[in-house]
mmCIF file of C-alpha atoms in Angstrom:
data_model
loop_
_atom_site.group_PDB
_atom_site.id
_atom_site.type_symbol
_atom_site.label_atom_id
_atom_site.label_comp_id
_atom_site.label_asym_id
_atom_site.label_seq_id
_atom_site.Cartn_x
_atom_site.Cartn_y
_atom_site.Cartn_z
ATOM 1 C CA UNK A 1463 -5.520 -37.333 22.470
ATOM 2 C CA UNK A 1464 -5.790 -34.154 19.830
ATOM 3 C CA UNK A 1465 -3.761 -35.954 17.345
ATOM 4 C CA UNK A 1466 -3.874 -32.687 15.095
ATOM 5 C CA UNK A 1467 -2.176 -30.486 17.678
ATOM 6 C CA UNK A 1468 0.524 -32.997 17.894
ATOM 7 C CA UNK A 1469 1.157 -33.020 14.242
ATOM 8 C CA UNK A 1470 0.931 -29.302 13.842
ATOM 9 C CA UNK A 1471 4.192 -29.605 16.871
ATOM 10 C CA UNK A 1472 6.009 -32.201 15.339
ATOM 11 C CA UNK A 1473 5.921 -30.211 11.454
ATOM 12 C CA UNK A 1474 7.111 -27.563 13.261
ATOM 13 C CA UNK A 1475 9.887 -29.231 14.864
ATOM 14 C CA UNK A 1476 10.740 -31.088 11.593
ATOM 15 C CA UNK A 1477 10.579 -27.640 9.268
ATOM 16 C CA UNK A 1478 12.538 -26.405 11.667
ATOM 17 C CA UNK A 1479 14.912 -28.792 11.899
ATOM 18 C CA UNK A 1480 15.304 -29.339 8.057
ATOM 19 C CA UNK A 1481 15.710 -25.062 7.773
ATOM 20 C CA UNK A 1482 18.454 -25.575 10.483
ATOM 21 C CA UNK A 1483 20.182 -28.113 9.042
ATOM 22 C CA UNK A 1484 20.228 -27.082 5.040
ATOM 23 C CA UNK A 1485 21.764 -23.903 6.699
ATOM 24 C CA UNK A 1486 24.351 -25.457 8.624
ATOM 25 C CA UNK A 1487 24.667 -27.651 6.197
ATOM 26 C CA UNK A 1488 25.674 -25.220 3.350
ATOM 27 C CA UNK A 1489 27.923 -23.156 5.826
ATOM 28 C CA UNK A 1490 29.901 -26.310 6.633
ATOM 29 C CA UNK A 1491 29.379 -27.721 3.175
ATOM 30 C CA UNK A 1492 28.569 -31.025 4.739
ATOM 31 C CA UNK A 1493 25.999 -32.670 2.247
ATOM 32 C CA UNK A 1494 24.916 -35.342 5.312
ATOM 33 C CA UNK A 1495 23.833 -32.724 6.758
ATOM 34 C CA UNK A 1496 21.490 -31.198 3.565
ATOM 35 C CA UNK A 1497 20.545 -35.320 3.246
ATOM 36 C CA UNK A 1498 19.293 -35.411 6.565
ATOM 37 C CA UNK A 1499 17.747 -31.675 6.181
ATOM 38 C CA UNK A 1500 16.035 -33.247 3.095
ATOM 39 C CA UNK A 1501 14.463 -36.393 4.886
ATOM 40 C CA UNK A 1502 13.242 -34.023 7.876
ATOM 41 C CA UNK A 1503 11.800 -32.354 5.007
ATOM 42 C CA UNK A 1504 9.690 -34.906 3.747
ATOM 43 C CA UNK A 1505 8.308 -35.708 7.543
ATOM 44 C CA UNK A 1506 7.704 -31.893 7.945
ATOM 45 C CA UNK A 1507 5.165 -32.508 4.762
ATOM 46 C CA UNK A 1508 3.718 -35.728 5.548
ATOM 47 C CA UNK A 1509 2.870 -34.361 8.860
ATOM 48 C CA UNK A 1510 1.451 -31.158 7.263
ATOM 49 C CA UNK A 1511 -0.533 -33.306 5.134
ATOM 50 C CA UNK A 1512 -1.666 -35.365 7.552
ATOM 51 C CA UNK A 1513 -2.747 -31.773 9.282
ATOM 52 C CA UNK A 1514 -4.468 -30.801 6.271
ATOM 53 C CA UNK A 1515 -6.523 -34.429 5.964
ATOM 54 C CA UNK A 1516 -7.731 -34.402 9.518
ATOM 55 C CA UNK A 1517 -8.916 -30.868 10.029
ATOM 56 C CA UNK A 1518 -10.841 -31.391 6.846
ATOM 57 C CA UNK A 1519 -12.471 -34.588 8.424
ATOM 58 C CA UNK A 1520 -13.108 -32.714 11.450
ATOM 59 C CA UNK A 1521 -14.979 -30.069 9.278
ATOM 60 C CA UNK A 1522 -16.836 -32.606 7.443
ATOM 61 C CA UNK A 1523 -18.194 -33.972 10.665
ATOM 62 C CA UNK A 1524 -18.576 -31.131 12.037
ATOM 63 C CA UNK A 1525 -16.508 -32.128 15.226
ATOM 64 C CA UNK A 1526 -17.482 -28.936 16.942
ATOM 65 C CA UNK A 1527 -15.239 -29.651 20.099
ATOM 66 C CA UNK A 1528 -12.415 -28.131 18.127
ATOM 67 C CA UNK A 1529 -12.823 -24.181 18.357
ATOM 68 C CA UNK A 1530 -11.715 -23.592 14.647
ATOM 69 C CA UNK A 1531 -14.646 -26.051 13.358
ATOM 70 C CA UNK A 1532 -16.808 -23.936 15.537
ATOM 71 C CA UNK A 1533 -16.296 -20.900 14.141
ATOM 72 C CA UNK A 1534 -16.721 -22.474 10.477
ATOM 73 C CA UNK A 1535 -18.354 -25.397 10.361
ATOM 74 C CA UNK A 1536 -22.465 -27.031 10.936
ATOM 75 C CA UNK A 1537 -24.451 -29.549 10.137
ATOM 76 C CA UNK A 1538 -26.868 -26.817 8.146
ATOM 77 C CA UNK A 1539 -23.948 -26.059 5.616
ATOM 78 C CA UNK A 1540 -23.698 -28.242 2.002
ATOM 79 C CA UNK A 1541 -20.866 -30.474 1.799
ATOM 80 C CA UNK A 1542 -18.981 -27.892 -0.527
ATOM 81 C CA UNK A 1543 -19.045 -25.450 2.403
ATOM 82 C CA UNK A 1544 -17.491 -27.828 4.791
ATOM 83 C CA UNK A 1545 -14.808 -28.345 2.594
ATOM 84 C CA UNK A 1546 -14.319 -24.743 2.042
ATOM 85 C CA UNK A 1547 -14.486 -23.821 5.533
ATOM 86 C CA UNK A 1548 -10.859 -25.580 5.188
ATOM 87 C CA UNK A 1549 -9.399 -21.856 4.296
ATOM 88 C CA UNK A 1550 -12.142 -19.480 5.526
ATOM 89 C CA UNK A 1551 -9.959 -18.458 8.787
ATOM 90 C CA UNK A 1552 -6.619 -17.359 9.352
ATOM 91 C CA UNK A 1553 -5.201 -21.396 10.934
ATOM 92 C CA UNK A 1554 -6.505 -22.848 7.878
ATOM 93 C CA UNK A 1555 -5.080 -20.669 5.357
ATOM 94 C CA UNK A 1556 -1.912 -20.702 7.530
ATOM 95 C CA UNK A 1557 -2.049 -24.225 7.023
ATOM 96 C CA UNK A 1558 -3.138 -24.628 3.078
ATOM 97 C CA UNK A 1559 -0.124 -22.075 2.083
ATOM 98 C CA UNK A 1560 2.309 -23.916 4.301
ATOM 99 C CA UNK A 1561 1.642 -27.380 2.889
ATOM 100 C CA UNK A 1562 1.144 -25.432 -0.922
ATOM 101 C CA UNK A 1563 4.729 -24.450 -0.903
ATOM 102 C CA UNK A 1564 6.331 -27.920 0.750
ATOM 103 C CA UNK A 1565 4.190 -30.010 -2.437
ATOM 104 C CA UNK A 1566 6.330 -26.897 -4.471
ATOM 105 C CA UNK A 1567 9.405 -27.316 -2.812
ATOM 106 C CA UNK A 1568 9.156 -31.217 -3.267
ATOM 107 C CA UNK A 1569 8.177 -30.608 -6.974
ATOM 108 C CA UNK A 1570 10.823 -28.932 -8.456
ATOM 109 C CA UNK A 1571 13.693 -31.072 -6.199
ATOM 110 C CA UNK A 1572 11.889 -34.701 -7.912
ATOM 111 C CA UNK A 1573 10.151 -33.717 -11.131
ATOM 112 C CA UNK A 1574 10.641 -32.212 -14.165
ATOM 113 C CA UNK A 1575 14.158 -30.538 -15.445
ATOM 114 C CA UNK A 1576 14.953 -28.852 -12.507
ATOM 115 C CA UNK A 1577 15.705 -32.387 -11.008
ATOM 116 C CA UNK A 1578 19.079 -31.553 -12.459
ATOM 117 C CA UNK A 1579 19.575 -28.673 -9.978
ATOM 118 C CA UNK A 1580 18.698 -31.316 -7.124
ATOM 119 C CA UNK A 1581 22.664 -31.424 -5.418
ATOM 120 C CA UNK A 1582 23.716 -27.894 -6.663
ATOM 121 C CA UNK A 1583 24.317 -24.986 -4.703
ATOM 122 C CA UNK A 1584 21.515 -22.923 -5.891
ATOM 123 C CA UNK A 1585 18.824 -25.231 -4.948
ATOM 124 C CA UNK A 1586 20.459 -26.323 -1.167
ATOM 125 C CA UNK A 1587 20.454 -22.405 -0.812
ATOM 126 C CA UNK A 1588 16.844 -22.458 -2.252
ATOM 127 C CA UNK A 1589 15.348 -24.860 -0.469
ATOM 128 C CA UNK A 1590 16.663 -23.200 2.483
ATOM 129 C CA UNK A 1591 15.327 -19.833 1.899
ATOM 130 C CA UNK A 1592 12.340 -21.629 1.207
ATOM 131 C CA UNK A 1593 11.733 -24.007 4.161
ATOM 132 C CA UNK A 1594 12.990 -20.723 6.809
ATOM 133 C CA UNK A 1595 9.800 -19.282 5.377
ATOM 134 C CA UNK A 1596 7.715 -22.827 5.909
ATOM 135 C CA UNK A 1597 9.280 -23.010 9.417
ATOM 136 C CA UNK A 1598 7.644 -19.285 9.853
ATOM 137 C CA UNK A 1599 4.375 -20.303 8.700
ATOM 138 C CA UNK A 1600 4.363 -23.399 10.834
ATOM 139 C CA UNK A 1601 5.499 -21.075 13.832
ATOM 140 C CA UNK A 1602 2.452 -18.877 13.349
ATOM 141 C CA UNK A 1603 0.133 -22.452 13.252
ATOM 142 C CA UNK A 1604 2.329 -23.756 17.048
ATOM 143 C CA UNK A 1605 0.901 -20.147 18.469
ATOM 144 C CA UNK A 1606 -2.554 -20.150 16.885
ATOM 145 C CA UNK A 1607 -3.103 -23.824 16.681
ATOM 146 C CA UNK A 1608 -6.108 -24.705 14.146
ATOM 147 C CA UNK A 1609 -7.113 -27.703 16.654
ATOM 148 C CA UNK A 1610 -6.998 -25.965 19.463
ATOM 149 C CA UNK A 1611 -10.278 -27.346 21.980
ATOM 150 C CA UNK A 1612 -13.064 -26.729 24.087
ATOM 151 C CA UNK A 1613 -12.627 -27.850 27.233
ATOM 152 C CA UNK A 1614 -14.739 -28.252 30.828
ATOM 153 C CA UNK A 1615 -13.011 -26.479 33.769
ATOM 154 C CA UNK A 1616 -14.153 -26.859 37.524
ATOM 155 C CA UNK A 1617 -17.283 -25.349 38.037
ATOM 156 C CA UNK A 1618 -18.741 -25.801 34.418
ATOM 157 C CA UNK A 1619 -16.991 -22.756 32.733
ATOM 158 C CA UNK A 1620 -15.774 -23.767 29.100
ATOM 159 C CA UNK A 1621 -12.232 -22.584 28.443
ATOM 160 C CA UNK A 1622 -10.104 -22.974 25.265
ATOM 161 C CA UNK A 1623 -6.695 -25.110 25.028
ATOM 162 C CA UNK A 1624 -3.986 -24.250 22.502
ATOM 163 C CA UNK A 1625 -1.289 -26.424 24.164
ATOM 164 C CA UNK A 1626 -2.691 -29.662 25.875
ATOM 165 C CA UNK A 1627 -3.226 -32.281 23.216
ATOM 166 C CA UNK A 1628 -4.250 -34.644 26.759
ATOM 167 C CA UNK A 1629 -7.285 -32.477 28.135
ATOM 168 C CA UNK A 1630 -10.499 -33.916 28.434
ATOM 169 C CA UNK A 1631 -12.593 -32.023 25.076
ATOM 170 C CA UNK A 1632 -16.281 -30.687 25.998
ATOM 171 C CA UNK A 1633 -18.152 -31.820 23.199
ATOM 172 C CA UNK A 1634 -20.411 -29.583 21.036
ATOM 173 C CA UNK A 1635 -22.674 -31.091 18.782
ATOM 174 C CA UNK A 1636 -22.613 -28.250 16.121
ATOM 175 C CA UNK A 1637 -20.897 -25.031 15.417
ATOM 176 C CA UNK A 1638 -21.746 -21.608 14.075
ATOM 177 C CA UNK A 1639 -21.115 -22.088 10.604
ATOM 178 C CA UNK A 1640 -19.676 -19.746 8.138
ATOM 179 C CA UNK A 1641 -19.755 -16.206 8.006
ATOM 180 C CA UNK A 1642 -23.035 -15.676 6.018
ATOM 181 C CA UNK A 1643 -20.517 -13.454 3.232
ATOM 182 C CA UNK A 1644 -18.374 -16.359 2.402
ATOM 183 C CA UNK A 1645 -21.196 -19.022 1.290
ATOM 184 C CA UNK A 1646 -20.664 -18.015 -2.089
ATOM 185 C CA UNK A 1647 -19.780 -20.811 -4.596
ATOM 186 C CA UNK A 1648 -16.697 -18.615 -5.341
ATOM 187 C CA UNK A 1649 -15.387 -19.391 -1.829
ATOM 188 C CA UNK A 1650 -14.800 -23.161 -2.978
ATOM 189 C CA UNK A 1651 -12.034 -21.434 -5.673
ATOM 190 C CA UNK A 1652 -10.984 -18.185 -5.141
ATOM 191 C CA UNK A 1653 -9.003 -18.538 -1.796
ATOM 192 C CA UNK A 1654 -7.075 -22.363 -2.699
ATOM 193 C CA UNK A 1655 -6.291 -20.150 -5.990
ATOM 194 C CA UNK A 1656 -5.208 -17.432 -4.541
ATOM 195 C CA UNK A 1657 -3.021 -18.777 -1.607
ATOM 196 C CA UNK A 1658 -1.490 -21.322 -4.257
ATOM 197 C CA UNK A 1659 -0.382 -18.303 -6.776
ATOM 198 C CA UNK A 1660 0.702 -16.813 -3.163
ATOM 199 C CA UNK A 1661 3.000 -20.061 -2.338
ATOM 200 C CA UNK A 1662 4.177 -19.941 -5.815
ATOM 201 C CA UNK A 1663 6.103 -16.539 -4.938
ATOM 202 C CA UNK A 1664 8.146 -18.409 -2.471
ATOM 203 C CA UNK A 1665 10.509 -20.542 -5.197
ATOM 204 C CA UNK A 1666 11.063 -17.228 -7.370
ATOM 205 C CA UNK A 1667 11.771 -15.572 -4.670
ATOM 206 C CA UNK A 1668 14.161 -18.199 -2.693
ATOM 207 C CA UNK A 1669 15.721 -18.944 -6.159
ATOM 208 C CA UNK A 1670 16.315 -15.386 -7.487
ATOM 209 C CA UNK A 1671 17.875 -14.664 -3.557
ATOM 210 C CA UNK A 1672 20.063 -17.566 -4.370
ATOM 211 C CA UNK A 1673 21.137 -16.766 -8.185
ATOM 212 C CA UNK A 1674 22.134 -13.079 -6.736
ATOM 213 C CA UNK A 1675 24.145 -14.840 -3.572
ATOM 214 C CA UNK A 1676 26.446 -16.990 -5.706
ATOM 215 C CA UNK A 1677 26.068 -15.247 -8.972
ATOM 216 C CA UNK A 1678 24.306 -18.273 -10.514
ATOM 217 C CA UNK A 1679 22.308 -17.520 -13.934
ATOM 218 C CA UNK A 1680 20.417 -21.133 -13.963
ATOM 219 C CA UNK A 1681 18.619 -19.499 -11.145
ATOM 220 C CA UNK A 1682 17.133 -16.641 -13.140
ATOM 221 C CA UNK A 1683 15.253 -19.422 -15.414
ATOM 222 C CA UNK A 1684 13.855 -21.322 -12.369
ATOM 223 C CA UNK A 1685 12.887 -17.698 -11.465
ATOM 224 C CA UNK A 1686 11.358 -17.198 -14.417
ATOM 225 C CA UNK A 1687 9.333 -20.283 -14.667
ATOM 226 C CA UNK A 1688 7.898 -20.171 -11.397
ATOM 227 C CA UNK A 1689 7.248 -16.633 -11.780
ATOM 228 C CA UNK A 1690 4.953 -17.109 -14.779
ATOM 229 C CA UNK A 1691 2.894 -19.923 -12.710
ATOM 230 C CA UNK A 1692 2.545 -17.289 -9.551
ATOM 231 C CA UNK A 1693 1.349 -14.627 -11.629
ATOM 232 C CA UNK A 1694 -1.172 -17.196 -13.322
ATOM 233 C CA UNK A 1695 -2.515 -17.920 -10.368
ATOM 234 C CA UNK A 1696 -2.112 -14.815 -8.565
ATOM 235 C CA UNK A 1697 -4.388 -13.225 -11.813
ATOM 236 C CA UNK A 1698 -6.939 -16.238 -11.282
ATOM 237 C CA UNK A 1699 -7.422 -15.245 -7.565
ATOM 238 C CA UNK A 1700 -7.625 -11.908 -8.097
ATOM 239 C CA UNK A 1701 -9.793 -11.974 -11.047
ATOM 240 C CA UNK A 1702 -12.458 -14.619 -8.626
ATOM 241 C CA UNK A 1703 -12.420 -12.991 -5.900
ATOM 242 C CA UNK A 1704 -13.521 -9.427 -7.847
ATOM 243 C CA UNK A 1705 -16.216 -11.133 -9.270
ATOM 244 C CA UNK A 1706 -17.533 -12.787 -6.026
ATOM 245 C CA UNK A 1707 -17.198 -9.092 -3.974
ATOM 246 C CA UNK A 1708 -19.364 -7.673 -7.441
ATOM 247 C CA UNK A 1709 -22.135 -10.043 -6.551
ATOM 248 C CA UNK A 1710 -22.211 -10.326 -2.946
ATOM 249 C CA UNK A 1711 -21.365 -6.839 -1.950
ATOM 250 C CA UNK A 1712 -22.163 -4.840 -4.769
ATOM 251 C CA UNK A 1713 -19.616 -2.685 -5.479
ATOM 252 C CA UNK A 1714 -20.830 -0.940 -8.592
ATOM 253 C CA UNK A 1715 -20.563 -0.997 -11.895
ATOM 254 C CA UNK A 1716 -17.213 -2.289 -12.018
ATOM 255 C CA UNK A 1717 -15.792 -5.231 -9.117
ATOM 256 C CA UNK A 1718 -13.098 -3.172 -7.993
ATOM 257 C CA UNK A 1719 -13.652 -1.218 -5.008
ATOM 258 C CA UNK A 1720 -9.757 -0.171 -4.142
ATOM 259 C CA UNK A 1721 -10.356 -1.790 -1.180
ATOM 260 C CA UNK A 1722 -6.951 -2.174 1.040
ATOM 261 C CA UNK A 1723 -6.944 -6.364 0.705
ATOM 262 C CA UNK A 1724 -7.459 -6.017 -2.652
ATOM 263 C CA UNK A 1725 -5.320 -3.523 -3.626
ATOM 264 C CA UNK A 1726 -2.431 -5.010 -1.129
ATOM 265 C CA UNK A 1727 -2.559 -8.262 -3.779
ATOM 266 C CA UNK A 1728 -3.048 -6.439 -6.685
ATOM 267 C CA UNK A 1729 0.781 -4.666 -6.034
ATOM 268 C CA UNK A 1730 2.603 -7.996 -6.143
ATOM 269 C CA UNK A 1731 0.987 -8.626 -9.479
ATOM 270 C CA UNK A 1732 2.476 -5.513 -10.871
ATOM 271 C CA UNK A 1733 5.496 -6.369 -9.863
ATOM 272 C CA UNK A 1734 5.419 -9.538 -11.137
ATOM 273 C CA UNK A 1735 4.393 -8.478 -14.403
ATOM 274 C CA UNK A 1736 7.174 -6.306 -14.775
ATOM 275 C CA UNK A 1737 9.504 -9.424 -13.640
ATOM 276 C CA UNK A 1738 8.175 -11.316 -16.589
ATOM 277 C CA UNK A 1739 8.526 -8.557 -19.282
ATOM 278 C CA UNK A 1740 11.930 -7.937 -17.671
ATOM 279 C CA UNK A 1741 13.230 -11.348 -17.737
ATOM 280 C CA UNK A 1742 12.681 -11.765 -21.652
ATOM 281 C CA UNK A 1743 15.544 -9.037 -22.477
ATOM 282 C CA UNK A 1744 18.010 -10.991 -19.687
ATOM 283 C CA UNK A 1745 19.801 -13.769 -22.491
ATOM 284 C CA UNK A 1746 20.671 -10.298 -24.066
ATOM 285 C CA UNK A 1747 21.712 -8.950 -20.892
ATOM 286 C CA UNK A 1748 20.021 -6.468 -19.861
ATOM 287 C CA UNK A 1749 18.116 -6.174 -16.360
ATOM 288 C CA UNK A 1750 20.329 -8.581 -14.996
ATOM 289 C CA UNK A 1751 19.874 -6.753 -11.510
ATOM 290 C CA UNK A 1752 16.477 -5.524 -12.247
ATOM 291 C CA UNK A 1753 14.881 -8.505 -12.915
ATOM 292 C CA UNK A 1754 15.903 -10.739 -9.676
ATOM 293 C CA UNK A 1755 15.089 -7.423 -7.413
ATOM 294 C CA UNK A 1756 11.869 -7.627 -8.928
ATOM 295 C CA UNK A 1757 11.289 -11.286 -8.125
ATOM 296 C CA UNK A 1758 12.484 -10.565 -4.754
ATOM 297 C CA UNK A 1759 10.092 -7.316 -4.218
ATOM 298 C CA UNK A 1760 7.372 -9.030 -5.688
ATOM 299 C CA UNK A 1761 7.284 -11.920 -3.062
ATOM 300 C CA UNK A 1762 7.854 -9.268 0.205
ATOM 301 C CA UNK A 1763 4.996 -7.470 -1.288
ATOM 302 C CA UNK A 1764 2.881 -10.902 -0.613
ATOM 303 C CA UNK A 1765 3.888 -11.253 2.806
ATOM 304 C CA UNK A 1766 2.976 -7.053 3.110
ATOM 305 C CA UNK A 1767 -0.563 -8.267 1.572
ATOM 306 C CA UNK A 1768 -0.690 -11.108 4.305
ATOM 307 C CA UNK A 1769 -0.351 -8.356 7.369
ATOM 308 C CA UNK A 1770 -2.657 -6.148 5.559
ATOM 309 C CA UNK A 1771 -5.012 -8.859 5.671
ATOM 310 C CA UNK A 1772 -4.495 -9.941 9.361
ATOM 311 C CA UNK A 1773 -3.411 -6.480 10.998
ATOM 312 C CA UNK A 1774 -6.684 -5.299 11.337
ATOM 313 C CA UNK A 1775 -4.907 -1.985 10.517
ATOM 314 C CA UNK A 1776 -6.697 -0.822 7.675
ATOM 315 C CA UNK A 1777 -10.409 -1.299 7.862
ATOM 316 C CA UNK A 1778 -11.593 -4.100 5.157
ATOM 317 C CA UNK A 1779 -14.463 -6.519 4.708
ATOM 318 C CA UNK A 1780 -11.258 -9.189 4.193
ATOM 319 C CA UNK A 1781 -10.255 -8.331 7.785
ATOM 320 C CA UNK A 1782 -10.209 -10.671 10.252
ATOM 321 C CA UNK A 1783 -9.594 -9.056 13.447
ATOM 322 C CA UNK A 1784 -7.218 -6.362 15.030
ATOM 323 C CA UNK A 1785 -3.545 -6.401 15.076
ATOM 324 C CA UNK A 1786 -2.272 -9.840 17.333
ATOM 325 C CA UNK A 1787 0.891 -11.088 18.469
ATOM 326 C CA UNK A 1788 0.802 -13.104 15.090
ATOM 327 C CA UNK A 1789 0.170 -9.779 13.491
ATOM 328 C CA UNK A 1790 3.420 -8.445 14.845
ATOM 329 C CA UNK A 1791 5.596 -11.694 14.154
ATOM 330 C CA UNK A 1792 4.654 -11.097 10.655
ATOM 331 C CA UNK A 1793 5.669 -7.642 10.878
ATOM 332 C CA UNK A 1794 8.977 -8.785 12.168
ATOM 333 C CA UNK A 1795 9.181 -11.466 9.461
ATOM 334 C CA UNK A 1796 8.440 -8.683 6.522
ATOM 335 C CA UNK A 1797 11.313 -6.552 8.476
ATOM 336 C CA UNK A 1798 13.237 -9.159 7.923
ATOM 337 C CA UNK A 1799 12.846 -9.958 4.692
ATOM 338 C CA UNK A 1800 13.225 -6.174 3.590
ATOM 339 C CA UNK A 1801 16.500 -5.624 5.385
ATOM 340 C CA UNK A 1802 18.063 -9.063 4.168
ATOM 341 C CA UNK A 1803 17.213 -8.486 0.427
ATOM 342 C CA UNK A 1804 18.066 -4.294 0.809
ATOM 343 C CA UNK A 1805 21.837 -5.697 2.195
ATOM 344 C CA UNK A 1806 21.924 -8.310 -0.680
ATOM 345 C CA UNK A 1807 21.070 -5.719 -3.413
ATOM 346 C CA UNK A 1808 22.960 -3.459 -3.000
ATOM 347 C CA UNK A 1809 25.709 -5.835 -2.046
ATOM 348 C CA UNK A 1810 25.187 -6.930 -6.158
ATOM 349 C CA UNK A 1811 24.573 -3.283 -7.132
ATOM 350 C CA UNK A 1812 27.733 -2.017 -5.967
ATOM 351 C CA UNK A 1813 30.190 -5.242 -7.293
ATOM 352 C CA UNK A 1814 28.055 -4.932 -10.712
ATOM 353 C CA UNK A 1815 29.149 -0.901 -10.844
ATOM 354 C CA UNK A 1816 32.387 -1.547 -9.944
ATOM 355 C CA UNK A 1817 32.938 -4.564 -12.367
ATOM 356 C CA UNK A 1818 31.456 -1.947 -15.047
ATOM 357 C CA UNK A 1819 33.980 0.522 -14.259
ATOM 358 C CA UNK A 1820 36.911 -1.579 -14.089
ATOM 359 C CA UNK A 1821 35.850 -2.765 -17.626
ATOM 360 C CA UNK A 1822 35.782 0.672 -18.727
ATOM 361 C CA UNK A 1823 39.000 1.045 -17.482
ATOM 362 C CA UNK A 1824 40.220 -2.355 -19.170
ATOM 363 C CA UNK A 1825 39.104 -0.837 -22.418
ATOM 364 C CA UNK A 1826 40.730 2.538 -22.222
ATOM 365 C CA UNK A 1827 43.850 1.019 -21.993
#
């Protein structure tokens, strides 16, 4: 039985569920309903951990049966390698940033002072912003499942199965190993970096959505603070990963080559930037639209850098392959995310201008 698949399912349905309900849950204002959203919650990562655990076993062992240890994984690669081959394709990365942002979502619900926002209305609403996004993520893992298997078929063909966790694997005693461009010692740091500065986006984003919803300032501060540990990391990955192209691919004199990847995750760190300088001048109220727009751009700029990366569209030694159905359901999810936050701007840009005028008016008289 492919244990892995079934777990991949059953997050799904969970993250799902727990998205669904926190929803419902905040339209009805029902808080069994956000209780029970919150326990499916916890499932959805224990599941997704449990993901995470065995595919890295699987890699370890080099349990070639399973396509994605195939592709990554062989008995000639050092035990470091293995490990990494955890995030060298597109399931496994899937699967790292999904279970990066549930450990973040569980973190600032249990630990620290924003335990106090635990039963408020800005953190239901951002934990629901937050796990729609993980139940997209875990979507893109049902369709391209990373133990999906090898399996006979009559007449000794060898066939792939993404759906039946009950067929009969062929066995394969090793796989192909790694692409000869990522055994690089930077591989072991650059990508867990970089997709953990990446999942980081997700609370500033989901909290700044909700501080603009209900007109909640204790939002912009768990904005803040979350921003400043993205664009930590999100500096760290780039930083890595300019080095490691400088050495492998030799890109000059300098490790920037303005290549479309790069420069795809090098936008959301301007943005960010800006967020941060932006977001010391809001206790004296200023940016107080600017600042949460910016939080909001910066994160639908990562999810731009993630179909950059996995369109195919623009030619780039970070490519993985041409544009896919997953390609276009991340298309549809950056639509989506652009339109939402466009009709919630300008929602707050308009009531903002006409509260200013109607003060001006107030003061006149």
């Amino acid at each position: 039985m492919n244990f892995g698949m079934i777990s991949i399912w059953l997050a799904f349905i969970f993250g799902t569920g727990s998205a669904g309900l926190a929803i419902i849950g905040l339209l009805r204002n029902d808080e069994r309903l956000i209780s029970r959203s919150k326990q499916f919650e916890l499932w959805c990562t224990a599941l997704t951990t449990f993901a995470i655990i065995l595919l890295t076993y699987y890699l370890f062992t080099v349990s070639a049966s399973y396509v994605y240890v195939y592709l990554h994984s062989s008995i000639d690669l050092e035990w470091f390698y293995r490990f990494s081959a955890l995030w060298a394709g597109q399931e496994g990365s899937f699967l790292l940033w999904t279970w990066f942002t549930l450990i973040i979502l569980l973190v600032i619900q249990y630990t620290g002072q924003t335990k106090q926002l635990t039963d408020t209305k800005l953190m239901d609403i951002t934990r629901a912003i937050c796990l729609t996004i993980v139940a997209f993520f875990l979507l893109l893992l049902v369709l391209k499942n990373p133990f999906e298997t090898y399996y006979a078929v009559f007449g000794g063909a060898i066939e792939t199965s993404n759906w039946d966790p009950f067929v009969a694997v062929y066995h394969l005693i090793d796989g192909q190993g790694m692409n000869p461009l990522l055994r690089n010692p930077w591989m072991a740091v650059h990508p867990p970096i970089l997709f953990l500065g990446y999942a980081a986006f997700t609370i500033p984003f989901a909290a700044a959505f909700a501080a603009l919803l209900i007109d909640d300032d204790r939002g912009m501060k768990l904005t803040r603070n979350w921003m400043r540990l993205a664009w930590l990391f999100l500096t760290a990955g780039i930083g890595l990963g300019g080095f490691w192209a400088y050495e492998v691919l030799g890109w000059g004199a300098w490790y920037w080559s303005w290549d479309p990847v790069e420069t795809s995750s090098l936008i959301p760190w301007i943005t960010a930037t800006a967020f941060l300088h932006s977001a010391t001048r809001i206790r004296y109220g200023e940016y107080r639209f600017l600042a949460p727009m910016l939080a909001i751009v910066s994160f639908i700029l990562v999810i731009f850098a993630t179909f950059v990366t996995r369109s195919g569209m623009w030619v780039s030694v970070h490519s993985w392959q041409d544009l896919t159905f997953e390609g276009i359901l991340i298309a549809c999810f950056l639509a989506i995310l652009i339109c939402s936050s466009l009709v919630l701007l300008a929602r707050r840009y308009f009531e903002e201008n006409d509260g200013s005028d109607k003060s001006g008016q107030h003061k006149d008289i």
